mmCIF file of C-alpha atoms in Angstrom:
data_model
loop_
_atom_site.group_PDB
_atom_site.id
_atom_site.type_symbol
_atom_site.label_atom_id
_atom_site.label_comp_id
_atom_site.label_asym_id
_atom_site.label_seq_id
_atom_site.Cartn_x
_atom_site.Cartn_y
_atom_site.Cartn_z
ATOM 1 C CA UNK A 1 174.464 -191.790 -209.376
ATOM 2 C CA UNK A 2 171.939 -193.012 -211.940
ATOM 3 C CA UNK A 3 169.380 -195.366 -210.434
ATOM 4 C CA UNK A 4 168.843 -198.472 -212.512
ATOM 5 C CA UNK A 5 165.342 -199.698 -213.251
ATOM 6 C CA UNK A 6 163.898 -203.011 -214.398
ATOM 7 C CA UNK A 7 161.670 -203.246 -217.429
ATOM 8 C CA UNK A 8 158.353 -204.920 -216.727
ATOM 9 C CA UNK A 9 158.975 -207.493 -219.426
ATOM 10 C CA UNK A 10 162.447 -208.421 -218.210
ATOM 11 C CA UNK A 11 162.976 -211.889 -216.817
ATOM 12 C CA UNK A 12 163.149 -212.041 -213.025
ATOM 13 C CA UNK A 13 166.481 -213.862 -213.169
ATOM 14 C CA UNK A 14 168.048 -210.605 -214.346
ATOM 15 C CA UNK A 15 167.189 -208.850 -211.056
ATOM 16 C CA UNK A 16 170.498 -208.943 -209.203
ATOM 17 C CA UNK A 17 170.111 -205.983 -206.911
ATOM 18 C CA UNK A 18 167.811 -203.346 -205.492
ATOM 19 C CA UNK A 19 168.394 -199.618 -205.137
ATOM 20 C CA UNK A 20 167.706 -198.110 -201.710
ATOM 21 C CA UNK A 21 166.636 -194.583 -202.598
ATOM 22 C CA UNK A 22 166.710 -193.427 -198.965
ATOM 23 C CA UNK A 23 167.376 -189.681 -198.839
ATOM 24 C CA UNK A 24 168.385 -189.378 -202.498
ATOM 25 C CA UNK A 25 165.801 -186.624 -202.909
ATOM 26 C CA UNK A 26 167.645 -184.458 -200.347
ATOM 27 C CA UNK A 27 170.916 -183.975 -202.212
ATOM 28 C CA UNK A 28 171.879 -180.789 -200.360
ATOM 29 C CA UNK A 29 171.542 -182.473 -196.947
ATOM 30 C CA UNK A 30 173.600 -185.615 -197.540
ATOM 31 C CA UNK A 31 176.611 -184.530 -195.444
ATOM 32 C CA UNK A 32 174.433 -183.058 -192.714
ATOM 33 C CA UNK A 33 172.315 -186.207 -192.443
ATOM 34 C CA UNK A 34 175.363 -188.464 -192.431
ATOM 35 C CA UNK A 35 176.903 -186.430 -189.593
ATOM 36 C CA UNK A 36 173.688 -186.466 -187.555
ATOM 37 C CA UNK A 37 173.173 -190.214 -188.040
ATOM 38 C CA UNK A 38 176.807 -190.980 -187.202
ATOM 39 C CA UNK A 39 176.512 -189.066 -183.912
ATOM 40 C CA UNK A 40 173.201 -190.772 -183.124
ATOM 41 C CA UNK A 41 174.697 -194.204 -183.884
ATOM 42 C CA UNK A 42 177.597 -193.588 -181.516
ATOM 43 C CA UNK A 43 175.206 -192.376 -178.801
ATOM 44 C CA UNK A 44 173.054 -195.481 -179.199
ATOM 45 C CA UNK A 45 176.095 -197.746 -178.956
ATOM 46 C CA UNK A 46 177.455 -195.885 -175.929
ATOM 47 C CA UNK A 47 174.151 -195.613 -174.041
ATOM 48 C CA UNK A 48 173.113 -199.236 -174.468
ATOM 49 C CA UNK A 49 176.648 -200.558 -173.922
ATOM 50 C CA UNK A 50 176.827 -198.589 -170.681
ATOM 51 C CA UNK A 51 173.675 -200.287 -169.381
ATOM 52 C CA UNK A 52 175.107 -203.710 -170.290
ATOM 53 C CA UNK A 53 178.415 -202.948 -168.550
ATOM 54 C CA UNK A 54 176.700 -201.609 -165.418
ATOM 55 C CA UNK A 55 174.388 -204.638 -165.231
ATOM 56 C CA UNK A 56 177.372 -206.993 -165.490
ATOM 57 C CA UNK A 57 179.835 -205.210 -163.189
ATOM 58 C CA UNK A 58 177.676 -203.937 -160.323
ATOM 59 C CA UNK A 59 176.891 -206.692 -157.762
ATOM 60 C CA UNK A 60 173.804 -204.772 -156.616
ATOM 61 C CA UNK A 61 172.280 -205.183 -160.080
ATOM 62 C CA UNK A 62 172.682 -208.967 -160.311
ATOM 63 C CA UNK A 63 168.918 -209.364 -160.520
ATOM 64 C CA UNK A 64 166.561 -210.670 -163.219
ATOM 65 C CA UNK A 65 165.257 -207.171 -164.023
ATOM 66 C CA UNK A 66 168.713 -205.927 -165.013
ATOM 67 C CA UNK A 67 169.602 -209.201 -166.728
ATOM 68 C CA UNK A 68 166.619 -208.709 -169.053
ATOM 69 C CA UNK A 69 167.402 -205.001 -169.430
ATOM 70 C CA UNK A 70 170.946 -205.898 -170.545
ATOM 71 C CA UNK A 71 169.439 -208.294 -173.083
ATOM 72 C CA UNK A 72 167.126 -205.532 -174.323
ATOM 73 C CA UNK A 73 170.057 -203.137 -174.692
ATOM 74 C CA UNK A 74 171.967 -205.807 -176.640
ATOM 75 C CA UNK A 75 168.939 -206.174 -178.890
ATOM 76 C CA UNK A 76 168.850 -202.423 -179.550
ATOM 77 C CA UNK A 77 172.536 -202.446 -180.509
ATOM 78 C CA UNK A 78 171.972 -205.343 -182.913
ATOM 79 C CA UNK A 79 168.873 -203.771 -184.440
ATOM 80 C CA UNK A 80 170.428 -200.378 -185.084
ATOM 81 C CA UNK A 81 173.609 -202.026 -186.442
ATOM 82 C CA UNK A 82 171.579 -203.866 -189.083
ATOM 83 C CA UNK A 83 170.158 -200.624 -190.492
ATOM 84 C CA UNK A 84 172.175 -197.498 -189.616
ATOM 85 C CA UNK A 85 175.634 -198.476 -190.969
ATOM 86 C CA UNK A 86 174.070 -199.255 -194.340
ATOM 87 C CA UNK A 87 172.264 -195.907 -194.306
ATOM 88 C CA UNK A 88 175.541 -194.144 -193.499
ATOM 89 C CA UNK A 89 177.331 -196.017 -196.282
ATOM 90 C CA UNK A 90 174.681 -194.900 -198.776
ATOM 91 C CA UNK A 91 174.991 -191.282 -197.627
ATOM 92 C CA UNK A 92 178.790 -191.257 -197.651
ATOM 93 C CA UNK A 93 179.351 -193.024 -200.991
ATOM 94 C CA UNK A 94 176.067 -192.286 -202.836
ATOM 95 C CA UNK A 95 176.193 -195.969 -203.878
ATOM 96 C CA UNK A 96 172.686 -197.139 -203.089
ATOM 97 C CA UNK A 97 172.760 -200.586 -204.676
ATOM 98 C CA UNK A 98 172.160 -203.570 -202.423
ATOM 99 C CA UNK A 99 172.330 -207.117 -203.739
ATOM 100 C CA UNK A 100 169.324 -209.413 -203.620
ATOM 101 C CA UNK A 101 171.155 -211.568 -201.078
ATOM 102 C CA UNK A 102 172.136 -208.542 -198.978
ATOM 103 C CA UNK A 103 168.544 -207.284 -198.968
ATOM 104 C CA UNK A 104 167.306 -210.752 -197.975
ATOM 105 C CA UNK A 105 169.734 -210.965 -195.046
ATOM 106 C CA UNK A 106 168.937 -207.439 -193.864
ATOM 107 C CA UNK A 107 165.176 -208.039 -193.969
ATOM 108 C CA UNK A 108 165.488 -211.405 -192.217
ATOM 109 C CA UNK A 109 167.605 -209.920 -189.400
ATOM 110 C CA UNK A 110 165.215 -206.978 -188.980
ATOM 111 C CA UNK A 111 162.219 -209.307 -188.692
ATOM 112 C CA UNK A 112 164.020 -211.613 -186.261
ATOM 113 C CA UNK A 113 165.050 -208.729 -184.018
ATOM 114 C CA UNK A 114 161.561 -207.204 -184.062
ATOM 115 C CA UNK A 115 160.157 -210.580 -182.997
ATOM 116 C CA UNK A 116 162.763 -210.886 -180.260
ATOM 117 C CA UNK A 117 161.858 -207.404 -179.065
ATOM 118 C CA UNK A 118 158.173 -208.300 -178.730
ATOM 119 C CA UNK A 119 158.823 -211.460 -176.734
ATOM 120 C CA UNK A 120 161.549 -209.875 -174.612
ATOM 121 C CA UNK A 121 159.183 -207.073 -173.601
ATOM 122 C CA UNK A 122 156.619 -209.749 -172.669
ATOM 123 C CA UNK A 123 159.237 -211.527 -170.534
ATOM 124 C CA UNK A 124 160.136 -208.249 -168.810
ATOM 125 C CA UNK A 125 156.435 -207.681 -168.074
ATOM 126 C CA UNK A 126 156.219 -211.173 -166.590
ATOM 127 C CA UNK A 127 159.231 -210.392 -164.397
ATOM 128 C CA UNK A 128 157.514 -207.228 -163.120
ATOM 129 C CA UNK A 129 154.313 -209.206 -162.551
ATOM 130 C CA UNK A 130 156.128 -211.766 -160.408
ATOM 131 C CA UNK A 131 158.093 -209.221 -158.376
ATOM 132 C CA UNK A 132 155.008 -207.125 -157.593
ATOM 133 C CA UNK A 133 152.239 -209.726 -157.396
ATOM 134 C CA UNK A 134 154.192 -212.733 -156.060
ATOM 135 C CA UNK A 135 157.101 -211.159 -154.212
ATOM 136 C CA UNK A 136 157.545 -214.044 -151.759
ATOM 137 C CA UNK A 137 157.881 -216.595 -154.573
ATOM 138 C CA UNK A 138 160.088 -214.343 -156.721
ATOM 139 C CA UNK A 139 163.462 -216.035 -155.971
ATOM 140 C CA UNK A 140 161.951 -219.419 -156.847
ATOM 141 C CA UNK A 141 160.001 -218.371 -159.947
ATOM 142 C CA UNK A 142 162.763 -216.184 -161.404
ATOM 143 C CA UNK A 143 165.888 -218.176 -160.604
ATOM 144 C CA UNK A 144 168.968 -217.763 -162.867
ATOM 145 C CA UNK A 145 168.169 -220.887 -164.907
ATOM 146 C CA UNK A 146 164.601 -219.736 -165.560
ATOM 147 C CA UNK A 147 165.803 -216.242 -166.546
ATOM 148 C CA UNK A 148 168.339 -217.683 -168.983
ATOM 149 C CA UNK A 149 165.656 -219.907 -170.534
ATOM 150 C CA UNK A 150 163.224 -217.012 -170.939
ATOM 151 C CA UNK A 151 165.890 -214.788 -172.510
ATOM 152 C CA UNK A 152 167.087 -217.547 -174.862
ATOM 153 C CA UNK A 153 163.504 -218.321 -175.841
ATOM 154 C CA UNK A 154 162.920 -214.653 -176.708
ATOM 155 C CA UNK A 155 165.965 -214.603 -178.979
ATOM 156 C CA UNK A 156 165.238 -217.939 -180.658
ATOM 157 C CA UNK A 157 161.440 -218.068 -180.949
ATOM 158 C CA UNK A 158 161.159 -215.961 -184.095
ATOM 159 C CA UNK A 159 164.036 -217.403 -186.107
ATOM 160 C CA UNK A 160 162.233 -220.216 -187.940
ATOM 161 C CA UNK A 161 159.077 -218.152 -188.530
ATOM 162 C CA UNK A 162 160.937 -215.136 -189.903
ATOM 163 C CA UNK A 163 163.325 -217.167 -192.042
ATOM 164 C CA UNK A 164 160.291 -218.817 -193.627
ATOM 165 C CA UNK A 165 158.540 -215.483 -194.156
ATOM 166 C CA UNK A 166 161.647 -213.897 -195.683
ATOM 167 C CA UNK A 167 162.114 -216.810 -198.107
ATOM 168 C CA UNK A 168 158.450 -216.582 -199.074
ATOM 169 C CA UNK A 169 158.737 -212.857 -199.852
ATOM 170 C CA UNK A 170 161.827 -213.296 -202.023
ATOM 171 C CA UNK A 171 160.216 -216.026 -204.102
ATOM 172 C CA UNK A 172 158.144 -213.227 -205.642
ATOM 173 C CA UNK A 173 158.911 -211.873 -209.109
ATOM 174 C CA UNK A 174 160.207 -208.288 -209.131
ATOM 175 C CA UNK A 175 159.538 -207.051 -212.628
ATOM 176 C CA UNK A 176 158.212 -203.510 -212.242
ATOM 177 C CA UNK A 177 161.208 -201.763 -210.684
ATOM 178 C CA UNK A 178 164.184 -202.459 -208.471
ATOM 179 C CA UNK A 179 164.084 -199.074 -206.722
ATOM 180 C CA UNK A 180 163.039 -199.245 -203.063
ATOM 181 C CA UNK A 181 161.828 -195.803 -201.877
ATOM 182 C CA UNK A 182 162.876 -196.585 -198.328
ATOM 183 C CA UNK A 183 165.841 -196.400 -195.933
ATOM 184 C CA UNK A 184 166.392 -200.165 -195.725
ATOM 185 C CA UNK A 185 164.832 -203.421 -196.903
ATOM 186 C CA UNK A 186 161.426 -203.775 -195.257
ATOM 187 C CA UNK A 187 158.296 -205.752 -196.120
ATOM 188 C CA UNK A 188 155.864 -203.030 -197.295
ATOM 189 C CA UNK A 189 158.156 -201.332 -199.859
ATOM 190 C CA UNK A 190 159.451 -204.677 -201.164
ATOM 191 C CA UNK A 191 155.946 -206.055 -201.681
ATOM 192 C CA UNK A 192 155.087 -202.922 -203.684
ATOM 193 C CA UNK A 193 157.791 -203.840 -206.212
ATOM 194 C CA UNK A 194 156.445 -207.339 -206.820
ATOM 195 C CA UNK A 195 154.444 -208.064 -209.941
ATOM 196 C CA UNK A 196 151.431 -210.317 -209.981
ATOM 197 C CA UNK A 197 149.026 -211.046 -207.151
ATOM 198 C CA UNK A 198 150.626 -210.531 -203.720
ATOM 199 C CA UNK A 199 147.448 -210.831 -201.645
ATOM 200 C CA UNK A 200 148.448 -214.245 -200.249
ATOM 201 C CA UNK A 201 151.849 -212.888 -199.207
ATOM 202 C CA UNK A 202 150.271 -209.841 -197.584
ATOM 203 C CA UNK A 203 147.861 -212.080 -195.673
ATOM 204 C CA UNK A 204 150.729 -214.250 -194.436
ATOM 205 C CA UNK A 205 152.546 -211.110 -193.290
ATOM 206 C CA UNK A 206 149.514 -210.021 -191.257
ATOM 207 C CA UNK A 207 149.172 -213.510 -189.760
ATOM 208 C CA UNK A 208 152.823 -213.545 -188.679
ATOM 209 C CA UNK A 209 152.594 -209.996 -187.331
ATOM 210 C CA UNK A 210 149.566 -211.018 -185.278
ATOM 211 C CA UNK A 211 151.381 -214.113 -184.047
ATOM 212 C CA UNK A 212 154.628 -212.443 -183.009
ATOM 213 C CA UNK A 213 153.100 -209.079 -182.110
ATOM 214 C CA UNK A 214 149.572 -209.541 -180.799
ATOM 215 C CA UNK A 215 150.332 -212.615 -178.652
ATOM 216 C CA UNK A 216 153.168 -210.929 -176.690
ATOM 217 C CA UNK A 217 151.086 -207.745 -176.460
ATOM 218 C CA UNK A 218 148.150 -209.643 -174.937
ATOM 219 C CA UNK A 219 150.513 -211.242 -172.405
ATOM 220 C CA UNK A 220 151.910 -207.789 -171.577
ATOM 221 C CA UNK A 221 148.407 -206.357 -171.255
ATOM 222 C CA UNK A 222 147.283 -209.162 -168.938
ATOM 223 C CA UNK A 223 150.431 -208.831 -166.789
ATOM 224 C CA UNK A 224 150.086 -205.078 -166.442
ATOM 225 C CA UNK A 225 146.376 -205.229 -165.614
ATOM 226 C CA UNK A 226 147.227 -207.589 -162.773
ATOM 227 C CA UNK A 227 150.164 -205.389 -161.720
ATOM 228 C CA UNK A 228 148.031 -202.221 -161.606
ATOM 229 C CA UNK A 229 145.303 -204.055 -159.695
ATOM 230 C CA UNK A 230 147.844 -205.232 -157.122
ATOM 231 C CA UNK A 231 149.452 -201.791 -156.792
ATOM 232 C CA UNK A 232 146.100 -200.108 -156.172
ATOM 233 C CA UNK A 233 145.499 -202.489 -153.283
ATOM 234 C CA UNK A 234 148.736 -201.534 -151.516
ATOM 235 C CA UNK A 235 148.001 -199.918 -148.138
ATOM 236 C CA UNK A 236 150.272 -196.857 -148.448
ATOM 237 C CA UNK A 237 150.632 -194.138 -151.060
ATOM 238 C CA UNK A 238 154.412 -194.421 -150.742
ATOM 239 C CA UNK A 239 154.254 -198.105 -151.626
ATOM 240 C CA UNK A 240 152.007 -197.400 -154.600
ATOM 241 C CA UNK A 241 154.320 -194.648 -155.862
ATOM 242 C CA UNK A 242 157.384 -196.884 -155.593
ATOM 243 C CA UNK A 243 155.653 -199.753 -157.400
ATOM 244 C CA UNK A 244 154.383 -197.502 -160.200
ATOM 245 C CA UNK A 245 157.883 -196.043 -160.566
ATOM 246 C CA UNK A 246 159.248 -199.574 -161.006
ATOM 247 C CA UNK A 247 156.992 -200.416 -163.961
ATOM 248 C CA UNK A 248 156.335 -196.982 -165.543
ATOM 249 C CA UNK A 249 159.484 -196.976 -167.692
ATOM 250 C CA UNK A 250 158.680 -200.411 -169.082
ATOM 251 C CA UNK A 251 155.093 -199.370 -169.840
ATOM 252 C CA UNK A 252 156.322 -196.327 -171.762
ATOM 253 C CA UNK A 253 158.668 -198.442 -173.905
ATOM 254 C CA UNK A 254 155.885 -200.976 -174.556
ATOM 255 C CA UNK A 255 153.543 -198.211 -175.749
ATOM 256 C CA UNK A 256 156.219 -196.765 -178.050
ATOM 257 C CA UNK A 257 157.227 -200.142 -179.537
ATOM 258 C CA UNK A 258 153.798 -201.608 -180.140
ATOM 259 C CA UNK A 259 152.269 -198.249 -181.042
ATOM 260 C CA UNK A 260 154.798 -197.575 -183.790
ATOM 261 C CA UNK A 261 154.563 -201.180 -185.064
ATOM 262 C CA UNK A 262 150.756 -200.946 -185.244
ATOM 263 C CA UNK A 263 150.928 -197.671 -187.183
ATOM 264 C CA UNK A 264 153.495 -199.146 -189.568
ATOM 265 C CA UNK A 265 151.598 -202.319 -190.462
ATOM 266 C CA UNK A 266 147.920 -201.565 -189.816
ATOM 267 C CA UNK A 267 147.332 -197.960 -190.860
ATOM 268 C CA UNK A 268 144.983 -197.392 -193.859
ATOM 269 C CA UNK A 269 146.447 -197.737 -197.340
ATOM 270 C CA UNK A 270 145.387 -194.172 -198.120
ATOM 271 C CA UNK A 271 147.886 -192.868 -195.573
ATOM 272 C CA UNK A 272 150.811 -194.819 -197.032
ATOM 273 C CA UNK A 273 153.494 -192.724 -198.680
ATOM 274 C CA UNK A 274 157.257 -192.942 -199.041
ATOM 275 C CA UNK A 275 157.750 -189.889 -196.802
ATOM 276 C CA UNK A 276 155.521 -191.215 -194.031
ATOM 277 C CA UNK A 277 157.163 -194.645 -194.183
ATOM 278 C CA UNK A 278 160.600 -193.055 -193.850
ATOM 279 C CA UNK A 279 159.565 -190.977 -190.827
ATOM 280 C CA UNK A 280 158.080 -194.012 -189.077
ATOM 281 C CA UNK A 281 161.209 -196.017 -189.864
ATOM 282 C CA UNK A 282 163.430 -193.275 -188.462
ATOM 283 C CA UNK A 283 161.386 -193.261 -185.265
ATOM 284 C CA UNK A 284 161.485 -197.044 -184.913
ATOM 285 C CA UNK A 285 165.098 -197.470 -186.029
ATOM 286 C CA UNK A 286 166.846 -194.460 -184.507
ATOM 287 C CA UNK A 287 164.741 -192.517 -182.005
ATOM 288 C CA UNK A 288 163.634 -195.437 -179.853
ATOM 289 C CA UNK A 289 167.063 -197.138 -179.509
ATOM 290 C CA UNK A 290 168.502 -193.713 -178.639
ATOM 291 C CA UNK A 291 165.966 -192.882 -175.934
ATOM 292 C CA UNK A 292 165.373 -196.328 -174.423
ATOM 293 C CA UNK A 293 168.516 -196.150 -172.233
ATOM 294 C CA UNK A 294 167.337 -192.762 -170.964
ATOM 295 C CA UNK A 295 163.787 -194.001 -170.353
ATOM 296 C CA UNK A 296 164.989 -196.965 -168.318
ATOM 297 C CA UNK A 297 167.779 -195.210 -166.429
ATOM 298 C CA UNK A 298 166.468 -191.745 -165.546
ATOM 299 C CA UNK A 299 163.689 -193.161 -163.343
ATOM 300 C CA UNK A 300 165.835 -195.962 -161.933
ATOM 301 C CA UNK A 301 167.726 -194.978 -158.795
ATOM 302 C CA UNK A 302 169.734 -198.224 -158.763
ATOM 303 C CA UNK A 303 171.102 -197.617 -162.270
ATOM 304 C CA UNK A 304 171.920 -193.996 -161.490
ATOM 305 C CA UNK A 305 173.703 -195.003 -158.262
ATOM 306 C CA UNK A 306 175.651 -197.713 -160.122
ATOM 307 C CA UNK A 307 176.656 -195.241 -162.847
ATOM 308 C CA UNK A 308 177.883 -192.714 -160.227
ATOM 309 C CA UNK A 309 179.848 -195.490 -158.546
ATOM 310 C CA UNK A 310 181.554 -196.486 -161.802
ATOM 311 C CA UNK A 311 182.347 -192.858 -162.694
ATOM 312 C CA UNK A 312 183.787 -192.135 -159.255
#
């Protein structure tokens, strides 16, 4: 397929679509990549759906921790479904065009889900903080109504902010090219296509990232410092080991999520390249949703016991 470009002097109203270049430079691997991504997509759907089903069906898992974990698994399914099917479509058909409206919707959904992820991880850290540091008050502090409010707040808190940011980005003029050297519509590669001064837009992006990323991270950091302090004061090694086992999986996911986000948005400009951006996107979009069910379940005896019960 011939990729269409936009002449720098062309009026912005003529820009009707973008071209997601994706893996167009790997022509000999198109079928292989599509097969690998299709298998990964099915595994992500199955793994996260299994956690949701177990959390709903098993009476022993009717606790806030598994309620939030089911929400997190639902988030992973939504996030990967916004990006991977489009990538598969591009690989299968070699039609890489995406309309301006389609790109806007995809970017807006990605930003919303990333925001939800940050706040949901903060809520899960708060749940661990309460269960370890205030065990006696746990049923009162984390009652079903409070859990539902915290989960709903995580899903809804980023909608207005990210809709506004998405609209702001797509008010830019795209006059240099319409080819996005990326796997899906994301802020950095789209801003590179804009003509004129984009410094104000870049600054607003950093402000929003700090708001929806740094604030939840600071809450997570404060919660986990208090959790670790409480665990170290437990009288027995067995109690300390059990408590660390409870929160270790969550800590690992937090490090992976916020670590990859920090590298994506805050690494030096000199290290930016289309290849590096694609690798980071693959890690964030595919690898993490695929391994998160394993991270949370392999070290969780309750989930393993519930899975054995369902299988038997």
